[in-house]
Coordinates of C-alpha atoms in Angstrom, one line a residue:
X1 CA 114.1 104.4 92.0
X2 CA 112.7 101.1 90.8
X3 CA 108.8 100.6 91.3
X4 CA 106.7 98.0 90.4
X5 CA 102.8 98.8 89.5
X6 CA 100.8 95.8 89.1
X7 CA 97.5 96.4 86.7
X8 CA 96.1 93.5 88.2
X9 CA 96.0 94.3 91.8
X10 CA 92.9 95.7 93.9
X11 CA 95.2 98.5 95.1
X12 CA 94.9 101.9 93.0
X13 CA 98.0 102.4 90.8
X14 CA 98.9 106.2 92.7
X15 CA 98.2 103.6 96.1
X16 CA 100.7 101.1 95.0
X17 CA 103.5 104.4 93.9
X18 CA 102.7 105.8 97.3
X19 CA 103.2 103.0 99.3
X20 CA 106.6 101.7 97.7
X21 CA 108.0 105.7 97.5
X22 CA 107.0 105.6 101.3
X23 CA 108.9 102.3 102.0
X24 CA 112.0 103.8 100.1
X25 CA 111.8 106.9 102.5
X26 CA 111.4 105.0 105.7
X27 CA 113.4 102.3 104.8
X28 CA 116.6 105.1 104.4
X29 CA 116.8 104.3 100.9
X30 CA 115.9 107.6 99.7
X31 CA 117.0 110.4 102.2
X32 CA 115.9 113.8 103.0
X33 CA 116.9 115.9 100.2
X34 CA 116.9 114.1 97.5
X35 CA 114.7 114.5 94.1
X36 CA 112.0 112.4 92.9
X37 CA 111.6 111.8 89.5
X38 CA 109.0 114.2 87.6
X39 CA 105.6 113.2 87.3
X40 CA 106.1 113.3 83.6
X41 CA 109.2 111.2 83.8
X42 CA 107.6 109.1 86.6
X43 CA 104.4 108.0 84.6
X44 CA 106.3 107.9 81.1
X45 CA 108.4 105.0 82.8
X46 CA 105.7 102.9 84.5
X47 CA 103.6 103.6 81.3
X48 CA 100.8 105.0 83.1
X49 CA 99.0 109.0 83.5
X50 CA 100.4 111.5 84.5
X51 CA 97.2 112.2 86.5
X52 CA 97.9 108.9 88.6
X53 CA 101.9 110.0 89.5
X54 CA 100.2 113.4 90.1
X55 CA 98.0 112.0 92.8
X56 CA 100.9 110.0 93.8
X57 CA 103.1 112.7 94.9
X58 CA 100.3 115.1 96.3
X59 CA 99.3 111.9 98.6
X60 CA 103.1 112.2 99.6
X61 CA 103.2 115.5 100.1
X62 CA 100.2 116.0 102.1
X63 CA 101.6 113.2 104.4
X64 CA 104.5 114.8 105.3
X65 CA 106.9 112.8 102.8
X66 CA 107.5 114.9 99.8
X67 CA 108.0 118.6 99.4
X68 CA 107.5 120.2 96.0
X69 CA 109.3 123.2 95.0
X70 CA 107.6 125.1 92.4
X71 CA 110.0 125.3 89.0
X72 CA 112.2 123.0 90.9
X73 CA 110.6 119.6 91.4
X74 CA 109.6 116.9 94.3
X75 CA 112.2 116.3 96.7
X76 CA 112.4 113.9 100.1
X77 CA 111.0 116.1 102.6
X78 CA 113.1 116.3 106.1
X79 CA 111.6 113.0 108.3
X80 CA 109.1 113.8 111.0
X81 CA 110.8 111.6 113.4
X82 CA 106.8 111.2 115.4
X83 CA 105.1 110.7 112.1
X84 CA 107.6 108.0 110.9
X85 CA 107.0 106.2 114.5
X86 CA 103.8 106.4 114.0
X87 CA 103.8 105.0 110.6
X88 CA 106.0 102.4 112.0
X89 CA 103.6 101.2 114.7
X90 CA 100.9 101.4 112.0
X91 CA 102.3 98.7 110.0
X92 CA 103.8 96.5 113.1
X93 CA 100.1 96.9 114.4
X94 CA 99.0 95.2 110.6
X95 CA 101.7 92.6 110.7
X96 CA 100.7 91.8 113.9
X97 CA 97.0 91.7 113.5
X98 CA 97.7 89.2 110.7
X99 CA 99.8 87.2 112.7
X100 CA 96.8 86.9 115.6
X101 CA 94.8 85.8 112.1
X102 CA 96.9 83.1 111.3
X103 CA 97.5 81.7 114.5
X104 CA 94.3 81.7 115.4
X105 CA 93.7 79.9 112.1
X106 CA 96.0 77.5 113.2
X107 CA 94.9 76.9 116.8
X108 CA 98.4 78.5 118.0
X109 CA 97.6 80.1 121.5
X110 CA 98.3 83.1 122.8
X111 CA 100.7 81.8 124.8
X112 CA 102.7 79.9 121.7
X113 CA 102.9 83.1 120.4
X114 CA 104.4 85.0 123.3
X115 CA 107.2 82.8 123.5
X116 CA 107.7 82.7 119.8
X117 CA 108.0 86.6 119.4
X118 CA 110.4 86.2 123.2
X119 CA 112.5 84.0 121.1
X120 CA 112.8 85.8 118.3
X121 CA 113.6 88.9 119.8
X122 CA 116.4 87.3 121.4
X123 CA 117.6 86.9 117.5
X124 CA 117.3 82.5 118.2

């Protein structure tokens, strides 16, 4: 699992390891099942507090993502096939709200934009 923490961002460090674990998840990258790295292990390798990765992983888990077995470790929890939609639609709904932004910025009408999403989803 390769993640990339940038000091220098406005997003909380345990923000940025949630995020990118919950990308690997939905993405199919890491699967149901499988174990996460310790929170030791975790935070020894991105050089930052353990406190951070701990807040990490109990974001994860209280989302649904991550289930910890006590003795055992954090593993991939089993997907919530609604939750994962809904996450889905949560970040198509950003993209797409960004999108309005820039179009907008660019005096692209509504219209332009209808046909350009129709032509893309015919993959031309």
């Amino acid at each position: 699992m390769n993640l990339i923490i940038r000091n220098t961002s406005g997003q909380p460090l345990y923000d940025q390891i949630t995020e990118q674990i919950k990308a690997l998840i939905l993405s199919g990258e890491l699967k149901a099942g499988e174990m996460l790295p310790s929170m030791r292990v975790l935070a020894k390798d991105l050089r930052i507090s353990v406190i951070t990765t701990k807040r990490a992983y109990e974001e994860l888990e209280r989302e649904g993502f991550v289930e910890t077995a006590p003795g055992k470790g954090c593993f991939v929890a089993q997907p919530n096939l609604e939750f994962i939609k809904e996450e889905n639609l949560r970040q198509i709904e950003a993209h797409l709200t960004a999108c309005l932004t820039l179009a907008e910025q660019a005096g692209v009408s509504e219209q332009e934009l209808h046909e350009m999403l129709d032509l893309l989803a015919k993959g031309e």
